[in-house]
Structures are given as C-alpha cells and as structure tokens.
Amino acid sequence: AQKITQTQPGMFVQEKEAVTLDCTYDTSDPSYGLFWYKQPSSGEMIFLIYQGSYDQQNATEGRYSLNFQKARKSANLVISASQLGDSAMYFCAMREGGVNQGGKLIFGQGTELSVKP
Amino acid sequence: DVKVTQSSRYLVKRTGEKVFLECVQDMDHENMFWYRQDPGLGLRLIYFSYDVKMKEKGDIPEGYSVSREKKERFSLILESASTNQTSMYLCASSARGAPGNTEAFFGQGTRLTVV
C-alpha cells in the first residue's frame, strides 16, 4: 500500500546552517512522484521541490535539494543556509501513476522546523 | 494567477447538520482532492476525483461524501456532522499526467468547528 512516513515531529536548526528533513515512502508502483511542501504559520501550502521515480539526478531548487535514494525508498529534503523565514511545517508527499492516471496524492505527518537566530 | 478557492475560511456547525464544503479551481485540472489536517497527523486524504463524476475513496472516507458535477468544482459533504469532524479541511487540484508535471495547488483551507 502507498505510504509516506516522516519520523521527525520537530527539528531545530541554527540560522545559516544546513538541515535535513527525513522522508521514507512505500509503493509498489514503478512510476511515482515525490513532492515537498512548506506550510508557514499562515496556513498556505507552498510547493518546494519535485523528484520523479525515473529521474537519474537529485532535484534541486535554489536552497532546496532532494536526496533521493530509490533503493532505500527515501526522499530527504535538504535546506542549505537556513533562514528565519524557513521556520514552518514541512510535508513530504507522493503520487503514484504514470501519464493519464489519476493517482492519489498522499502526505506524511509533517516536520515542524524552527530556525534559531 | 492560478487559484483554488474554498467557499469559507471558517465554519461553525451543529452536531447532526449536513455540511457542504465547496472548492473551485480555475486551472482546468482533472484531479481534485479533499484532505483534513490535524496536528500530528499531517494531511489525510478523504476523497479524490480524477474526472467529472468520478471519485475514489482516500484513507479516511467514513462520514464523508463528495460530488463533482463540473470539472472546476469539487464538493465535500458531511452527511451528519459530528464533533470528531472538527478540523482544518484543505482542497487541492492538479493536472493529469506523469507525476512530473502535476504539483498540487491548494486552497486556503476551511476551519470547521462542530459543536
């Protein structure tokens, strides 16, 4: 069954340091996508980064990178040079299915990141 | 600017009432989703729809139903509201296709309180 697990309910990081948020997943579908979203205290959901199951390279978007280890079924988010504005809830998500398939999108429990000045 | 709009930001309903939560998207997306968000539990999928009049159960469909009569609108229905359905409800939409181009866009959320 499709499943996403985030085992870190809360994390602290010093401003300007890097931080890794863990995410493991389970699926039997060879075609899937992995997403990370940020939810600040305002409540909006902000898309950060995407990794496809067939992508050969780890995805990067500015200060965000996704450490994709397919054999271990992990998709950790790395935030470099943390900023105070990075304090938020972070969700890992997965969607199964290839083209023209309406695969469901499921989320993990979330990790609350606090950046200390 | 792409948009997913939920009809209410805050709702207070009485136990036993029938409650409708409406969601409209203007991106011509095929897929639409309803989640509830509770502290420590993340976002849990209630129902999703991949086409007009098509729906599939998510992980926690009990006590809920959905309707999708038009492509842009996806409604969540609480047939008989109960206090354990007090939660934040989030609607999202995404395009069909390989997961590569199908990030989900979210509405602002509806905080429902059942008293």
JSON list of C-alpha atoms in Angstrom, two decimals, chain A residues 2 31-35 37 39 42-45 47 50 52 89 91 95-110, chain B residues 9 31 33 35 37 40-45 48 50 56-59 90 94-108:
[
{"chain": "A", "resi": 2, "resn": "GLN", "atom": "CA", "xyz": [1.07, 3.53, -0.68]},
{"chain": "A", "resi": 31, "resn": "SER", "atom": "CA", "xyz": [6.12, 5.25, -11.64]},
{"chain": "A", "resi": 32, "resn": "TYR", "atom": "CA", "xyz": [5.66, 7.82, -8.91]},
{"chain": "A", "resi": 33, "resn": "GLY", "atom": "CA", "xyz": [6.48, 11.36, -7.94]},
{"chain": "A", "resi": 34, "resn": "LEU", "atom": "CA", "xyz": [7.74, 12.75, -4.66]},
{"chain": "A", "resi": 35, "resn": "PHE", "atom": "CA", "xyz": [6.99, 16.28, -3.51]},
{"chain": "A", "resi": 37, "resn": "TYR", "atom": "CA", "xyz": [5.61, 21.32, 0.57]},
{"chain": "A", "resi": 39, "resn": "GLN", "atom": "CA", "xyz": [3.30, 25.33, 5.31]},
{"chain": "A", "resi": 42, "resn": "SER", "atom": "CA", "xyz": [-0.26, 31.47, 7.73]},
{"chain": "A", "resi": 43, "resn": "GLY", "atom": "CA", "xyz": [-1.50, 28.06, 6.60]},
{"chain": "A", "resi": 44, "resn": "GLU", "atom": "CA", "xyz": [-0.87, 28.23, 2.87]},
{"chain": "A", "resi": 45, "resn": "MET", "atom": "CA", "xyz": [0.73, 25.22, 1.20]},
{"chain": "A", "resi": 47, "resn": "PHE", "atom": "CA", "xyz": [5.28, 23.67, -3.31]},
{"chain": "A", "resi": 50, "resn": "TYR", "atom": "CA", "xyz": [9.70, 17.51, -7.01]},
{"chain": "A", "resi": 52, "resn": "GLY", "atom": "CA", "xyz": [10.31, 11.67, -10.30]},
{"chain": "A", "resi": 89, "resn": "MET", "atom": "CA", "xyz": [5.82, 22.84, 8.84]},
{"chain": "A", "resi": 91, "resn": "PHE", "atom": "CA", "xyz": [5.34, 17.89, 4.35]},
{"chain": "A", "resi": 95, "resn": "ARG", "atom": "CA", "xyz": [1.74, 10.42, -6.04]},
{"chain": "A", "resi": 96, "resn": "GLU", "atom": "CA", "xyz": [1.62, 7.14, -7.88]},
{"chain": "A", "resi": 97, "resn": "GLY", "atom": "CA", "xyz": [0.84, 6.64, -11.53]},
{"chain": "A", "resi": 98, "resn": "GLY", "atom": "CA", "xyz": [2.05, 7.49, -14.98]},
{"chain": "A", "resi": 99, "resn": "VAL", "atom": "CA", "xyz": [0.56, 9.56, -17.75]},
{"chain": "A", "resi": 100, "resn": "ASN", "atom": "CA", "xyz": [-3.23, 9.77, -17.82]},
{"chain": "A", "resi": 101, "resn": "GLN", "atom": "CA", "xyz": [-3.58, 8.11, -14.48]},
{"chain": "A", "resi": 102, "resn": "GLY", "atom": "CA", "xyz": [-5.36, 9.85, -11.68]},
{"chain": "A", "resi": 103, "resn": "GLY", "atom": "CA", "xyz": [-3.14, 8.60, -8.89]},
{"chain": "A", "resi": 104, "resn": "LYS", "atom": "CA", "xyz": [-3.94, 9.76, -5.41]},
{"chain": "A", "resi": 105, "resn": "LEU", "atom": "CA", "xyz": [-1.62, 12.17, -3.66]},
{"chain": "A", "resi": 106, "resn": "ILE", "atom": "CA", "xyz": [-0.79, 11.28, -0.06]},
{"chain": "A", "resi": 107, "resn": "PHE", "atom": "CA", "xyz": [1.16, 13.17, 2.59]},
{"chain": "A", "resi": 108, "resn": "GLY", "atom": "CA", "xyz": [3.32, 12.38, 5.57]},
{"chain": "A", "resi": 109, "resn": "GLN", "atom": "CA", "xyz": [2.72, 13.57, 9.12]},
{"chain": "A", "resi": 110, "resn": "GLY", "atom": "CA", "xyz": [4.92, 16.62, 8.71]},
{"chain": "B", "resi": 9, "resn": "ARG", "atom": "CA", "xyz": [-12.44, 30.20, 5.72]},
{"chain": "B", "resi": 31, "resn": "ASN", "atom": "CA", "xyz": [-7.63, 15.90, -10.42]},
{"chain": "B", "resi": 33, "resn": "PHE", "atom": "CA", "xyz": [-8.55, 16.27, -3.67]},
{"chain": "B", "resi": 35, "resn": "TYR", "atom": "CA", "xyz": [-7.84, 16.46, 2.87]},
{"chain": "B", "resi": 37, "resn": "GLN", "atom": "CA", "xyz": [-5.33, 18.33, 8.57]},
{"chain": "B", "resi": 40, "resn": "GLY", "atom": "CA", "xyz": [0.47, 15.34, 14.49]},
{"chain": "B", "resi": 41, "resn": "LEU", "atom": "CA", "xyz": [-1.42, 13.52, 11.76]},
{"chain": "B", "resi": 42, "resn": "GLY", "atom": "CA", "xyz": [-0.45, 15.59, 8.75]},
{"chain": "B", "resi": 43, "resn": "LEU", "atom": "CA", "xyz": [-2.79, 15.76, 5.77]},
{"chain": "B", "resi": 44, "resn": "ARG", "atom": "CA", "xyz": [-5.05, 12.75, 5.41]},
{"chain": "B", "resi": 45, "resn": "LEU", "atom": "CA", "xyz": [-6.80, 12.13, 2.12]},
{"chain": "B", "resi": 48, "resn": "PHE", "atom": "CA", "xyz": [-10.21, 12.46, -4.65]},
{"chain": "B", "resi": 50, "resn": "TYR", "atom": "CA", "xyz": [-9.75, 12.30, -11.40]},
{"chain": "B", "resi": 56, "resn": "GLU", "atom": "CA", "xyz": [-12.25, 7.42, -5.30]},
{"chain": "B", "resi": 57, "resn": "LYS", "atom": "CA", "xyz": [-12.02, 6.94, -1.58]},
{"chain": "B", "resi": 58, "resn": "GLY", "atom": "CA", "xyz": [-8.95, 8.11, 0.20]},
{"chain": "B", "resi": 59, "resn": "ASP", "atom": "CA", "xyz": [-7.69, 6.89, 3.54]},
{"chain": "B", "resi": 90, "resn": "LEU", "atom": "CA", "xyz": [-7.90, 21.54, 2.53]},
{"chain": "B", "resi": 94, "resn": "SER", "atom": "CA", "xyz": [-3.54, 19.02, -10.04]},
{"chain": "B", "resi": 95, "resn": "ALA", "atom": "CA", "xyz": [-3.25, 18.31, -13.72]},
{"chain": "B", "resi": 96, "resn": "ARG", "atom": "CA", "xyz": [-3.37, 14.78, -15.00]},
{"chain": "B", "resi": 97, "resn": "GLY", "atom": "CA", "xyz": [-0.24, 13.30, -16.48]},
{"chain": "B", "resi": 98, "resn": "ALA", "atom": "CA", "xyz": [3.01, 11.84, -15.35]},
{"chain": "B", "resi": 99, "resn": "PRO", "atom": "CA", "xyz": [3.74, 12.90, -11.79]},
{"chain": "B", "resi": 100, "resn": "GLY", "atom": "CA", "xyz": [6.48, 15.12, -13.18]},
{"chain": "B", "resi": 101, "resn": "ASN", "atom": "CA", "xyz": [4.18, 17.96, -14.09]},
{"chain": "B", "resi": 102, "resn": "THR", "atom": "CA", "xyz": [1.48, 17.51, -11.56]},
{"chain": "B", "resi": 103, "resn": "GLU", "atom": "CA", "xyz": [2.25, 19.52, -8.48]},
{"chain": "B", "resi": 104, "resn": "ALA", "atom": "CA", "xyz": [-0.90, 20.14, -6.47]},
{"chain": "B", "resi": 105, "resn": "PHE", "atom": "CA", "xyz": [-2.23, 23.61, -5.82]},
{"chain": "B", "resi": 106, "resn": "PHE", "atom": "CA", "xyz": [-4.08, 24.19, -2.58]},
{"chain": "B", "resi": 107, "resn": "GLY", "atom": "CA", "xyz": [-6.93, 26.32, -1.39]},
{"chain": "B", "resi": 108, "resn": "GLN", "atom": "CA", "xyz": [-6.65, 28.46, 1.72]}
]
